[in-house]
Short mmCIF file of C-alpha atoms and ligand atoms in Angstrom, two decimals:
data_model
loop_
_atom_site.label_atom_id
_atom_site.label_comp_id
_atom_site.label_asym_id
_atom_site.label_seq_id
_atom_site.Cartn_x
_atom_site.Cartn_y
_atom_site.Cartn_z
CA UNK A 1 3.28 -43.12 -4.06
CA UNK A 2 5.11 -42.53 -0.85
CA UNK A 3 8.63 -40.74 -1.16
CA UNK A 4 10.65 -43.64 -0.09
CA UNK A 5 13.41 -43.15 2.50
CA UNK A 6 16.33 -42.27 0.61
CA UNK A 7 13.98 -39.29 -0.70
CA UNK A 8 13.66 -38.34 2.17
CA UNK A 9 16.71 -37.99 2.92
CA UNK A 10 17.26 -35.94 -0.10
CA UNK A 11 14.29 -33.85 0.95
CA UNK A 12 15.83 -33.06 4.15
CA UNK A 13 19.59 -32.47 3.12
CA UNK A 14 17.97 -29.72 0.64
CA UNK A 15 15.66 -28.53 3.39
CA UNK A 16 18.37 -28.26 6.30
CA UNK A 17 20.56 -26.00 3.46
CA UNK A 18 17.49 -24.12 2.65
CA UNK A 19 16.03 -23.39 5.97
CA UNK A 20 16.54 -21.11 8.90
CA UNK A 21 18.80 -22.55 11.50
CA UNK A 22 17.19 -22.85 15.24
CA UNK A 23 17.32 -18.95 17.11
CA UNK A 24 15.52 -16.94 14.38
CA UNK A 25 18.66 -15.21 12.96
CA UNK A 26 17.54 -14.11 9.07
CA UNK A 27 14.13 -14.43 9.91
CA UNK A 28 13.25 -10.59 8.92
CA UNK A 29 9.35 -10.47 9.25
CA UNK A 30 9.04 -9.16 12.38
CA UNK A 31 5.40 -11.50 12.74
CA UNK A 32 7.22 -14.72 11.82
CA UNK A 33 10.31 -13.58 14.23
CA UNK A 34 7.66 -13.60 17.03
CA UNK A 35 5.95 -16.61 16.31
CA UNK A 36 9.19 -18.66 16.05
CA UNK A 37 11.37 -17.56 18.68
CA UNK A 38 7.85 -17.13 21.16
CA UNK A 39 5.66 -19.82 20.58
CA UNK A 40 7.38 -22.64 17.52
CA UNK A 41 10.56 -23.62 19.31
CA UNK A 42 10.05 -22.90 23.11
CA UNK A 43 9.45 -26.15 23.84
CA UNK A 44 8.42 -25.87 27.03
CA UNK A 45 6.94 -29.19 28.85
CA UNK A 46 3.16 -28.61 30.03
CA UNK A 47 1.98 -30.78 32.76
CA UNK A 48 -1.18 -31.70 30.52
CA UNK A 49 1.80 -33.52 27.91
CA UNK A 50 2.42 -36.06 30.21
CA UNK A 51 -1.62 -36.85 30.16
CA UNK A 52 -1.64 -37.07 26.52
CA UNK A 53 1.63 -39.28 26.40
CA UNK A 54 0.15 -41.77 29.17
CA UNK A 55 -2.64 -42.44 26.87
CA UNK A 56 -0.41 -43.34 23.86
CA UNK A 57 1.75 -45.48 26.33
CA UNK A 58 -1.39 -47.58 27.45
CA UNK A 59 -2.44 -47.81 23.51
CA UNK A 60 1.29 -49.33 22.61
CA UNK A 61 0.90 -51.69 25.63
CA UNK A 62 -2.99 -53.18 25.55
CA UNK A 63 -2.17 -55.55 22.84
CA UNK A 64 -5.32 -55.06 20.60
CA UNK A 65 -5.54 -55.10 17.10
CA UNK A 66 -8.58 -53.48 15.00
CA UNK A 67 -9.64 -53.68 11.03
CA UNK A 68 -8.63 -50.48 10.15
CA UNK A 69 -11.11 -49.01 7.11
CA UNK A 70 -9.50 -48.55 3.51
CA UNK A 71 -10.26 -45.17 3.22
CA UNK A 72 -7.87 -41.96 1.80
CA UNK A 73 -4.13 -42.28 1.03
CA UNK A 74 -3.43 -44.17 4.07
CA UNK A 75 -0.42 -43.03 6.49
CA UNK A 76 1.61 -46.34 5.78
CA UNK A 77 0.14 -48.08 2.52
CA UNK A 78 0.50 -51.39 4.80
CA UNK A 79 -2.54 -49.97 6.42
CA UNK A 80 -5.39 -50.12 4.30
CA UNK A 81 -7.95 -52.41 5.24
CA UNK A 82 -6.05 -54.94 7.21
CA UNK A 83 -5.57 -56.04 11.40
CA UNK A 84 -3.53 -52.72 12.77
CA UNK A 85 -2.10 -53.63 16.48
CA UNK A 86 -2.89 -50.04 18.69
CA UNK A 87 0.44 -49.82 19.14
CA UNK A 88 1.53 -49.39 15.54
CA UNK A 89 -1.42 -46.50 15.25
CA UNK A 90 0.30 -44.94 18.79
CA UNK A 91 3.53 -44.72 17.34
CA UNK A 92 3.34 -44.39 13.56
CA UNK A 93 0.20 -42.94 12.46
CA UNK A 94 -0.66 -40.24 15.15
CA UNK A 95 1.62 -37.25 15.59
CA UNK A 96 5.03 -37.62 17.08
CA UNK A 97 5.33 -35.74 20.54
CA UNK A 98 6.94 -33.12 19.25
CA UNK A 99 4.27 -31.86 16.49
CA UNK A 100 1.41 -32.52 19.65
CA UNK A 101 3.28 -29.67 21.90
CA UNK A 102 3.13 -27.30 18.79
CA UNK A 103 -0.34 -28.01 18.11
CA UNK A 104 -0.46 -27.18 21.87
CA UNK A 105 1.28 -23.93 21.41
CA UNK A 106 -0.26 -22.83 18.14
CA UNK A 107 -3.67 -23.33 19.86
CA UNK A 108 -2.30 -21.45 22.93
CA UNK A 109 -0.81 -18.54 21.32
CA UNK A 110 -4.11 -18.14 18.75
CA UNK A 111 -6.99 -19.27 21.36
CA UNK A 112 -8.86 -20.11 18.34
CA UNK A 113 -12.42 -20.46 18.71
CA UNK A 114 -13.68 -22.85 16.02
CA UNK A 115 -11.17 -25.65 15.37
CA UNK A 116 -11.64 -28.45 12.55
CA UNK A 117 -9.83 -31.12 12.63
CA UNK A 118 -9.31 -33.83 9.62
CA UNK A 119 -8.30 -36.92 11.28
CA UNK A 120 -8.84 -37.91 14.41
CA UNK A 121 -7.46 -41.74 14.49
CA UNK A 122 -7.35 -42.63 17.85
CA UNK A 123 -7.60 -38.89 19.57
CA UNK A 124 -3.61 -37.71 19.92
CA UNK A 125 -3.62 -34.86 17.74
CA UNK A 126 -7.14 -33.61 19.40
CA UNK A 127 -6.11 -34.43 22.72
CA UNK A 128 -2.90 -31.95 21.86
CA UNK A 129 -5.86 -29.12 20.26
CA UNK A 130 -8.69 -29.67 23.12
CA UNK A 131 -7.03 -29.92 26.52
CA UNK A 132 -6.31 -26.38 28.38
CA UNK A 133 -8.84 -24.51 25.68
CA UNK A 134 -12.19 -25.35 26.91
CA UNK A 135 -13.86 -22.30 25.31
CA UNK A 136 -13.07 -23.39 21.94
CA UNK A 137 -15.37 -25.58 19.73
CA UNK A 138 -13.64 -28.47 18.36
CA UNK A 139 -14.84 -30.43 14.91
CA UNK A 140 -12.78 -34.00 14.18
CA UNK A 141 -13.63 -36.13 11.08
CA UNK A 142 -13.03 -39.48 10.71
CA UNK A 143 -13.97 -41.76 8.72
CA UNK A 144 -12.83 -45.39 10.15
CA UNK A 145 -15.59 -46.20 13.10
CA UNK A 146 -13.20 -48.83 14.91
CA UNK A 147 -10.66 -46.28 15.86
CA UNK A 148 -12.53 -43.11 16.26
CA UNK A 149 -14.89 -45.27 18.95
CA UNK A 150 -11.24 -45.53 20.55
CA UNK A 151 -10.69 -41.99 20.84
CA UNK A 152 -14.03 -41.28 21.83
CA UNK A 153 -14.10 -43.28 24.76
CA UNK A 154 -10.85 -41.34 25.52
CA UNK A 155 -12.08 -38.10 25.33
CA UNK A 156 -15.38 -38.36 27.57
CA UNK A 157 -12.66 -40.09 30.24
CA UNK A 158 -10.64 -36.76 29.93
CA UNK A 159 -13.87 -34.51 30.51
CA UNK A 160 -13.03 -33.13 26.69
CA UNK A 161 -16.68 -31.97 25.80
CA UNK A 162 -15.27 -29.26 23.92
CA UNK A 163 -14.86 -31.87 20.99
CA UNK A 164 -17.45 -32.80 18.41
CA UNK A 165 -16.52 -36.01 16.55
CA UNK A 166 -18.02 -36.21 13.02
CA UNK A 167 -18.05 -40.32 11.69
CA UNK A 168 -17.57 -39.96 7.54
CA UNK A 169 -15.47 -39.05 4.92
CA UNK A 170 -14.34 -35.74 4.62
CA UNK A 171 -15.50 -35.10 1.35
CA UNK A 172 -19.00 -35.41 2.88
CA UNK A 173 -18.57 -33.93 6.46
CA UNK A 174 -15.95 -31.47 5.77
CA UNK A 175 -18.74 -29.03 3.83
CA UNK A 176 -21.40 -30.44 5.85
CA UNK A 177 -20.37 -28.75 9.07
CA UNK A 178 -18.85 -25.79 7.34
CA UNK A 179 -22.02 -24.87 5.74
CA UNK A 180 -22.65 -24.65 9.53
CA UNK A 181 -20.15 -22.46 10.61
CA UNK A 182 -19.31 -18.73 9.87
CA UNK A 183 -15.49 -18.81 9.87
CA UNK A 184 -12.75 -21.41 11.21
CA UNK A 185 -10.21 -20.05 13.03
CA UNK A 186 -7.99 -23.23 13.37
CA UNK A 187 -7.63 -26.30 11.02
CA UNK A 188 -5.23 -29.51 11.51
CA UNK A 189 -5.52 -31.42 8.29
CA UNK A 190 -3.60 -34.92 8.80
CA UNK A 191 -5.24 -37.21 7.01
CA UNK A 192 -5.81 -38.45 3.35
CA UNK A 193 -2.34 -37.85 2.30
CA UNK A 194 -3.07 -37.60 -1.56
CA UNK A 195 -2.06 -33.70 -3.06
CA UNK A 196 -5.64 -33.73 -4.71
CA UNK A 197 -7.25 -34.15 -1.93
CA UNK A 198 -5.50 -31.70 0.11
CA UNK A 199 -6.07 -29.15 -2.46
CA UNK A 200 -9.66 -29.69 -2.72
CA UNK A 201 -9.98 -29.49 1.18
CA UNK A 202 -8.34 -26.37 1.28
CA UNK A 203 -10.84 -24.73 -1.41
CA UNK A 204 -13.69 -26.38 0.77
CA UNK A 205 -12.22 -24.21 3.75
CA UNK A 206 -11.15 -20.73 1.51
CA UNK A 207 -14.35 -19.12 2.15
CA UNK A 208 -14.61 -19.79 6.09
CA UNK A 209 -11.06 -18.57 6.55
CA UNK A 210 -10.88 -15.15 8.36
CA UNK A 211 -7.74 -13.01 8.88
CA UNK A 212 -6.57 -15.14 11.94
CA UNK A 213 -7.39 -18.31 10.81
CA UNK A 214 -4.17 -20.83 10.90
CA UNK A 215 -4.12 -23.81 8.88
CA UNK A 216 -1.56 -26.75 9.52
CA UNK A 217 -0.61 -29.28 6.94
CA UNK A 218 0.77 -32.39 8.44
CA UNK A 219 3.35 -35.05 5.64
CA UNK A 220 3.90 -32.21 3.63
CA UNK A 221 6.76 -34.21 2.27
CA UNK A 222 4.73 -37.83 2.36
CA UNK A 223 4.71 -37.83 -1.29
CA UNK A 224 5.57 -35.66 -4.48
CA UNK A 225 1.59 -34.79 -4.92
CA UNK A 226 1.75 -33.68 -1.34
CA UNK A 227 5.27 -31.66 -2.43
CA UNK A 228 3.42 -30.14 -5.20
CA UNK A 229 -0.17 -29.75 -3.14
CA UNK A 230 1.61 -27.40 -0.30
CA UNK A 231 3.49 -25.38 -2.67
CA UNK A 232 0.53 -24.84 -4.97
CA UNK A 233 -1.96 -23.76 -1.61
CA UNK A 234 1.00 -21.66 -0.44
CA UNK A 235 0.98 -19.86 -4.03
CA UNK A 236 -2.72 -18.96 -3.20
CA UNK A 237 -3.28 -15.29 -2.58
CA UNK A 238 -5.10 -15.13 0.65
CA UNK A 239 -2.08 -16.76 1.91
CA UNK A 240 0.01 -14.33 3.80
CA UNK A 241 2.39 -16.33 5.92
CA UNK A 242 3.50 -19.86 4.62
CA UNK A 243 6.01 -21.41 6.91
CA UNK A 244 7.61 -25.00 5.97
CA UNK A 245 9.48 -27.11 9.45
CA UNK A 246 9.41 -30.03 7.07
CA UNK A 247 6.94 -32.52 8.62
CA UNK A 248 4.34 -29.96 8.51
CA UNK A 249 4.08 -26.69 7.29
CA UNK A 250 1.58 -23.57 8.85
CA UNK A 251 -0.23 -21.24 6.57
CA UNK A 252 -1.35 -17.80 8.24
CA UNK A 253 -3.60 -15.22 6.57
CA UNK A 254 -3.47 -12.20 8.36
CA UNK A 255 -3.47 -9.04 6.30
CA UNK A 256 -1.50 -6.01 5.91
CA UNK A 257 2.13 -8.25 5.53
CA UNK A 258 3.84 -9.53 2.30
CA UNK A 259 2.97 -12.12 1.17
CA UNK A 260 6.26 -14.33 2.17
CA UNK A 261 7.34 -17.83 2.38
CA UNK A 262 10.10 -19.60 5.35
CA UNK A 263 11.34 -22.54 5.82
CA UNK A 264 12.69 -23.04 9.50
CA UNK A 265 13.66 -25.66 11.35
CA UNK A 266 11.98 -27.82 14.22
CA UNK A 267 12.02 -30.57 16.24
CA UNK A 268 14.00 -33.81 15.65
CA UNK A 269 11.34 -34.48 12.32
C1 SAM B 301 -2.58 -39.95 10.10
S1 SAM B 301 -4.09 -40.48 10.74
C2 SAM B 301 -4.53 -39.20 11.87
C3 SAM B 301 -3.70 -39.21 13.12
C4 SAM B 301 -4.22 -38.27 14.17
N1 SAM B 301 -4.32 -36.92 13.69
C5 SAM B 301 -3.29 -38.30 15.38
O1 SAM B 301 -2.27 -37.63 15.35
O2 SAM B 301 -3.59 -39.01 16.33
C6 SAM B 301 -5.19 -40.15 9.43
C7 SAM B 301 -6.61 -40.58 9.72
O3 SAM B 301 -7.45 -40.01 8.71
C8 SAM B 301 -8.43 -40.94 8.33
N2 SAM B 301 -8.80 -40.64 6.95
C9 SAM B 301 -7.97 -40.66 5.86
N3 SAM B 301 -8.64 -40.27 4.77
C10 SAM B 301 -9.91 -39.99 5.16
C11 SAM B 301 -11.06 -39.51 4.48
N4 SAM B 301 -11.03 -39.24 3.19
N5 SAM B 301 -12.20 -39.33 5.18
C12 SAM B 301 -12.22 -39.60 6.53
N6 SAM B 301 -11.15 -40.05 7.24
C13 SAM B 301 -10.01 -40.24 6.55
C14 SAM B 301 -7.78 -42.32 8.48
O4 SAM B 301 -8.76 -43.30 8.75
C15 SAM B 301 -6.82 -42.08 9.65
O5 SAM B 301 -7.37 -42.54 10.87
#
């Protein structure tokens, strides 16, 4: 069940007292010193952003509704299976702007090469991962037709041919296209928000990770399985690097550093 908003609340008050405050100070790992203070909260404004943002602004204004699909532990339980207005997808189920630019950055700083994606809804999240990185092969899974035919019809207007959309559950096209793949160097997983699930995803994607690969976790927080999920994939040993900014939390694999956990601070959440 979905932490209701005075656990939130709760969640954050013991998060804020918990975490690093915004500039880096007590962050002493040199790597996650870098990676906050150069590429997490810079948060520069990229011409491409306003692109991305346009889009979401014509979604919230069109005025059509679709039958959204009863499929995985929906974003808002209101969701499942009945009329959804594109606005309420634009402003409640994809990312907020603020988690978009980091996606941006992340994919900047790390010019992954394979990225899989697990969620695409209506194309924010992948427009944040696909614009500005050409060279990179892009995977997105999604299992509701109505709205990934949406972001489709987005992404050939962009020119984004870098992205692959994959129609399906992700229990069936999540190993399907990694028994295609040597290694993933980037994953988003926002979708399915049940701690189970997220667990067995991450197995799925243990044996294609490589020493760079960076994996981002979107609603950490959406629920006590989720809670209990991230902290039980950030236990796993192949995880160097587990970094918590509330919303979402980034898991980083790279060898040669102890094994260490952060929380830090970002955005307005
Ligand atoms: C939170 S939305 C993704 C938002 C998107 N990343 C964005 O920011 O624009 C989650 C999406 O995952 C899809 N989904 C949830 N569980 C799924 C599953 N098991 N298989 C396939 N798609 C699923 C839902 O249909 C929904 O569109």
């Amino acid at each position: 069940m979905r932490t209701g908003v005075f656990g939130q609340l709760l969640n954050y008050y013991r998060f804020w007292l918990n975490s690093k405050p915004i500039g880096g100070h007590g962050i002493h790992s040199p790597y996650v010193y870098n990676l906050y203070t150069e590429v997490i909260e810079p948060d520069k404004k990229e011409k491409v952003f306003d692109k991305i943002e346009e889009y979401r602004k014509e979604l919230k204004g069109c005025g059509i509704s679709v039958i959204r699909k009863s499929i995985g532990e929906s974003t808002n339980s209101g969701y499942r299976g009945e009329e959804v207005s594109l606005r309420k997808i634009a402003t409640s189920v994809a990312i907020p702007k603020h988690l978009g630019r980091l996606l941006y950055r992340l994919i900047q700083n790390y010019q992954p090469k394979t990225i899989i994606e697990l969620g695409t809804s209506v194309g924010i999240s992948t427009m944040y991962i696909a614009h500005d990185n050409s060279k990179a092969s892009i995977f997105t899974i999604e299992g509701d037709e109505a709205v990934l035919g949406i972001a489709q019809n987005r992404f050939r207007k962009n020119g984004l041919t870098n992205i692959q959309t994959l129609s399906g559950v992700f229990d069936e096209q999540l190993p399907r296209i990694l028994s295609e793949l040597n290694s993933v160097d980037f994953v988003f997983i926002d979708g399915d928000h049940n701690g189970r699930s997220l667990i067995n995803y991450f197995n799925l994607l243990l044996p294609k990770i490589n020493e760079k690969t960076v994996i981002i976790v979107d609603d950490i927080r959406w629920s006590k399985n989720m809670e209990k999920a991230w902290d039980y994939i950030c236990a796993n040993a192949k995880v160097s690097i587990s970094i918590d900014l509330f919303r979402c939390g980034i898991l980083i694999f790279e060898k040669g550093i102890a094994k260490q956990h952060f929380a830090l601070r970002y955005g307005p959440y």
